[in-house]
PDB file of C-alpha atoms in Angstrom:
ATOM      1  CA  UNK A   1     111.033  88.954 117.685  1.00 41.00           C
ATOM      2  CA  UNK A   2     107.137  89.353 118.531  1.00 44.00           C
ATOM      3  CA  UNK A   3     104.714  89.886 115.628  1.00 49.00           C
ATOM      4  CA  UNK A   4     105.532  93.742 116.676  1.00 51.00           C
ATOM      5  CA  UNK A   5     108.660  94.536 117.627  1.00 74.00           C
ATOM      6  CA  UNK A   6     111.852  92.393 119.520  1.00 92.00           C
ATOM      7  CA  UNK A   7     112.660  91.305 122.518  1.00 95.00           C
ATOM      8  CA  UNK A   8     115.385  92.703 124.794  1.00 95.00           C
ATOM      9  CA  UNK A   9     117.186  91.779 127.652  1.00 94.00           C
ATOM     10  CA  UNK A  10     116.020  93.360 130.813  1.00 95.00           C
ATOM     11  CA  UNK A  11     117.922  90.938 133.608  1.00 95.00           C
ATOM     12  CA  UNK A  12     119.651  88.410 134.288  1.00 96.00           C
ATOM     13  CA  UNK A  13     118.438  84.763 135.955  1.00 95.00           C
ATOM     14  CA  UNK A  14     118.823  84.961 139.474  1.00 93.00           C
ATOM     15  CA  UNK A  15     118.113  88.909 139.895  1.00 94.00           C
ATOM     16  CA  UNK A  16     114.782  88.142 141.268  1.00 95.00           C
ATOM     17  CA  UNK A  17     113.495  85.798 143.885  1.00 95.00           C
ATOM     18  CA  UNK A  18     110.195  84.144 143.643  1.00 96.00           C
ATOM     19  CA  UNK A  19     107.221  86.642 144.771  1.00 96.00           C
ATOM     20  CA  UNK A  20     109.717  89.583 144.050  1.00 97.00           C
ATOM     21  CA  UNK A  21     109.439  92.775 141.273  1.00 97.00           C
ATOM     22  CA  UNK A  22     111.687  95.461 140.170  1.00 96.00           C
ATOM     23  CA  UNK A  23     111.750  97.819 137.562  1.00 96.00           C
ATOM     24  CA  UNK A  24     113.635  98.101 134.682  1.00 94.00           C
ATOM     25  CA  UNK A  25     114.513 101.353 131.803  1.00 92.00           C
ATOM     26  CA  UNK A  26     114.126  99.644 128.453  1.00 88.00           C
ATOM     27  CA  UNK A  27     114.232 101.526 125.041  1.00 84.00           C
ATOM     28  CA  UNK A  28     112.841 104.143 127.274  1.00 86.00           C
ATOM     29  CA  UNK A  29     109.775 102.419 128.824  1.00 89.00           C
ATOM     30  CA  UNK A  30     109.782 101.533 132.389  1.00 94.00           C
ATOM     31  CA  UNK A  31     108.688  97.860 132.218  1.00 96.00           C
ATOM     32  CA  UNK A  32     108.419  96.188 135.428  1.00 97.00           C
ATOM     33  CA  UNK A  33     109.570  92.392 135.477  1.00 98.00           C
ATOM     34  CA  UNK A  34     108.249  90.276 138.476  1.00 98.00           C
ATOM     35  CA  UNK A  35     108.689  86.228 139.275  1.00 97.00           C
ATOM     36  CA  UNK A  36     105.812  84.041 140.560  1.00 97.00           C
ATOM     37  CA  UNK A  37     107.317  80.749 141.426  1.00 94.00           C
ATOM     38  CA  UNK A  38     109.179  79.953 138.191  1.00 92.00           C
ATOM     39  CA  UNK A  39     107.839  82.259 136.009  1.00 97.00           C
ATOM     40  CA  UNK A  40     108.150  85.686 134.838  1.00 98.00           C
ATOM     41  CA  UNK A  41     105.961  88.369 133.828  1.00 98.00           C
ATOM     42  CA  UNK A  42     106.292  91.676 132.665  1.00 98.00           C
ATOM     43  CA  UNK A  43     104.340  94.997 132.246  1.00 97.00           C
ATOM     44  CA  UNK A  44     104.374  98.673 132.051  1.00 97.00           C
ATOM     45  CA  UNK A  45     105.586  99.906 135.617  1.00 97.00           C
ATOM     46  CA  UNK A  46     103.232 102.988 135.331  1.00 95.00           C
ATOM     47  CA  UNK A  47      99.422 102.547 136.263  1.00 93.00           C
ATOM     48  CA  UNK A  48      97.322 103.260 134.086  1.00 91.00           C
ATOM     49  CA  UNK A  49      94.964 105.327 136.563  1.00 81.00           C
ATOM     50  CA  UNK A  50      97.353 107.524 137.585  1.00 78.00           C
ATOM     51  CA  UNK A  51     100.972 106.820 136.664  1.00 79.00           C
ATOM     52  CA  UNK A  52     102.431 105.554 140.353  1.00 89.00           C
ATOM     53  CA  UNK A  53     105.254 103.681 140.463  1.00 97.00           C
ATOM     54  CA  UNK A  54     103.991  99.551 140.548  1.00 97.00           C
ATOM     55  CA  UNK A  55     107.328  98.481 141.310  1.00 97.00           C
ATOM     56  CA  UNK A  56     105.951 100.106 144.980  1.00 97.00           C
ATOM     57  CA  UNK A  57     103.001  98.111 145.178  1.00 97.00           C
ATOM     58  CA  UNK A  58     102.085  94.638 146.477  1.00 97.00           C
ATOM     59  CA  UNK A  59     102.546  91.321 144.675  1.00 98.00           C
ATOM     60  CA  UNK A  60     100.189  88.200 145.425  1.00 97.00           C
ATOM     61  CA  UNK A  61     100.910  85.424 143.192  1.00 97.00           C
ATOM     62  CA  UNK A  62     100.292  87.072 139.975  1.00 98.00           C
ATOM     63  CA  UNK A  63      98.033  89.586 141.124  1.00 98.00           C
ATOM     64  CA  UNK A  64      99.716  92.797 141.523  1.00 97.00           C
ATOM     65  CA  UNK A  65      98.241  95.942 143.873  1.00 96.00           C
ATOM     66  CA  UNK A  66      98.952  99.526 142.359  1.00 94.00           C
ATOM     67  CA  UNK A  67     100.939 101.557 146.097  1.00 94.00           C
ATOM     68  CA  UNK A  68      98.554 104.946 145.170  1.00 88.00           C
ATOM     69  CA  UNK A  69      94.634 104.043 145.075  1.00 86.00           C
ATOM     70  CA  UNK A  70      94.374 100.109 145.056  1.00 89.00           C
ATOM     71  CA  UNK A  71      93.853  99.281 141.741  1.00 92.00           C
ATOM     72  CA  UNK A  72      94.903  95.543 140.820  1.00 95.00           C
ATOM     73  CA  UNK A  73      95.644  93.848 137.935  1.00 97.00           C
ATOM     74  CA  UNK A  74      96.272  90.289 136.956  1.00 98.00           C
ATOM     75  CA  UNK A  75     100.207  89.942 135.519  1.00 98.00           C
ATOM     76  CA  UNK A  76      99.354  87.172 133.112  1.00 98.00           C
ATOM     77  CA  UNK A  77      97.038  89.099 130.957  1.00 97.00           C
ATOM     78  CA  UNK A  78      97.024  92.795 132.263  1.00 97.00           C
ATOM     79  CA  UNK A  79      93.018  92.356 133.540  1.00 96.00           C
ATOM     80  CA  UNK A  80      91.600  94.907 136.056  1.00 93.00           C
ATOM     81  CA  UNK A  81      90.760  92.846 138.847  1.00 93.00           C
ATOM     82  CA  UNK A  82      89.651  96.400 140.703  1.00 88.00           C
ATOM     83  CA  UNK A  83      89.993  99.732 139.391  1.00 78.00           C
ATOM     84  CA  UNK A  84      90.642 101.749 142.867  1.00 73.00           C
ATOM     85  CA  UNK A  85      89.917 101.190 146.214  1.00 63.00           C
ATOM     86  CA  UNK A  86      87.196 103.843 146.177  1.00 54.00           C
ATOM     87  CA  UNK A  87      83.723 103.509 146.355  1.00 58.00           C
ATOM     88  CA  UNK A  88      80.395 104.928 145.663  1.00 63.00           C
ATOM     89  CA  UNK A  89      80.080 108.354 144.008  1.00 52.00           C
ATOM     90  CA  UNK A  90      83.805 108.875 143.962  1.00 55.00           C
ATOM     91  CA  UNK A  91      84.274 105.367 141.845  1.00 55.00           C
ATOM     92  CA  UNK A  92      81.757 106.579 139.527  1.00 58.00           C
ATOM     93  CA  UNK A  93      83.028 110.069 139.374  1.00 55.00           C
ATOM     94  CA  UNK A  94      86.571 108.632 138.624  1.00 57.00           C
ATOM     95  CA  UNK A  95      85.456 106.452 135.777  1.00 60.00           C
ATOM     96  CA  UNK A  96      84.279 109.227 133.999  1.00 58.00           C
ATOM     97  CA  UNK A  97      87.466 110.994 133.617  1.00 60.00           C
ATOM     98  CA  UNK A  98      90.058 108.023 134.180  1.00 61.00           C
ATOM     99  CA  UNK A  99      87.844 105.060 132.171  1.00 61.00           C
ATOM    100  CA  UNK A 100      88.857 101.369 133.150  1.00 70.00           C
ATOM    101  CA  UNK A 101      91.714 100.220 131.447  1.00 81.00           C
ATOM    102  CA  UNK A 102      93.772  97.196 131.302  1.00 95.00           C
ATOM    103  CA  UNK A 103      97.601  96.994 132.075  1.00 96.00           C
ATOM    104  CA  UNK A 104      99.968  96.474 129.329  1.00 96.00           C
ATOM    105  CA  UNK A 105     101.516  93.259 129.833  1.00 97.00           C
ATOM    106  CA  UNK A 106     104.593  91.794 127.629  1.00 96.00           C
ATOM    107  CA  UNK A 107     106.009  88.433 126.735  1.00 97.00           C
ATOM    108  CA  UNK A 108     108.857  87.176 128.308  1.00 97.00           C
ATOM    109  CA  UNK A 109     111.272  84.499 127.477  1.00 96.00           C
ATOM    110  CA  UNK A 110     114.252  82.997 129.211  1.00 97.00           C
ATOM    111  CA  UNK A 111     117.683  82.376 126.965  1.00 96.00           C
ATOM    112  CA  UNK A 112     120.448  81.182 128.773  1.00 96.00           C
ATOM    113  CA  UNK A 113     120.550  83.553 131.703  1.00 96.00           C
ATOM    114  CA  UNK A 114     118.667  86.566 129.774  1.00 97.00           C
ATOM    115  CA  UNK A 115     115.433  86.962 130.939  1.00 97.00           C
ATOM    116  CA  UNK A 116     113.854  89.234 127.754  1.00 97.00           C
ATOM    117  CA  UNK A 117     110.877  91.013 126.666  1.00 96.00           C
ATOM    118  CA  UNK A 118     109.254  91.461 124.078  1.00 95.00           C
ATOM    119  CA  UNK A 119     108.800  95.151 123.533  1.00 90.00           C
ATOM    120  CA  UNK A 120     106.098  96.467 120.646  1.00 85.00           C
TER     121      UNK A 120
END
């Protein structure tokens, strides 16, 4: 259990290959579960700009890019390394109505050949 909730199982070992994502549906929350070398790490799979899909985006070691407007974020701690690719007046302009905000990241543990999450 975390201090918050429980954790669930979301895959099995061996689903993923290092530098790979996918998404899973868990207690109705799209989490996306990605491995960097021997780890895992897990987040919403919704951006929190806009909602796209980050299971489409681009993973870098932990640092994963958002497929709609660029935004990144760092898996181990759900940062905002860059909140969209735009710039100037249109940055500013989006900041107003869509403020910075981190992604929501969640434990992960490893029990036998569970991976599982901890889900709030």
């Amino acid at each position: 259990m975390t201090a918050a909730g429980k954790f669930l199982p979301v895959a099995k070992v061996g689903e993923l290959k290092p530098g790979t994502m996918k998404s899973f549906r868990v207690e109705n929350r799209h989490i996306l579960l990605a491995m960097v070398a021997d780890k895992y790490y897990a987040a919403d799979n919704k951006c929190p700009h806009m909602g796209a899909n980050l299971s489409l985006g681009k993973l870098e070691g932990t640092i994963l890019t958002c497929p709609r407007h660029g935004s990144k974020f760092d898996l181990k701690d759900g940062r905002v390394i860059r909140w969209t690719f735009w710039t100037g007046f249109a940055a500013r302009a989006n900041q107003l109505f869509r403020p910075v905000r981190p992604l929501p990241v969640y434990p992960v543990k490893v029990e036998g050949d569970n991976i599982l999450v901890g889900i709030p």
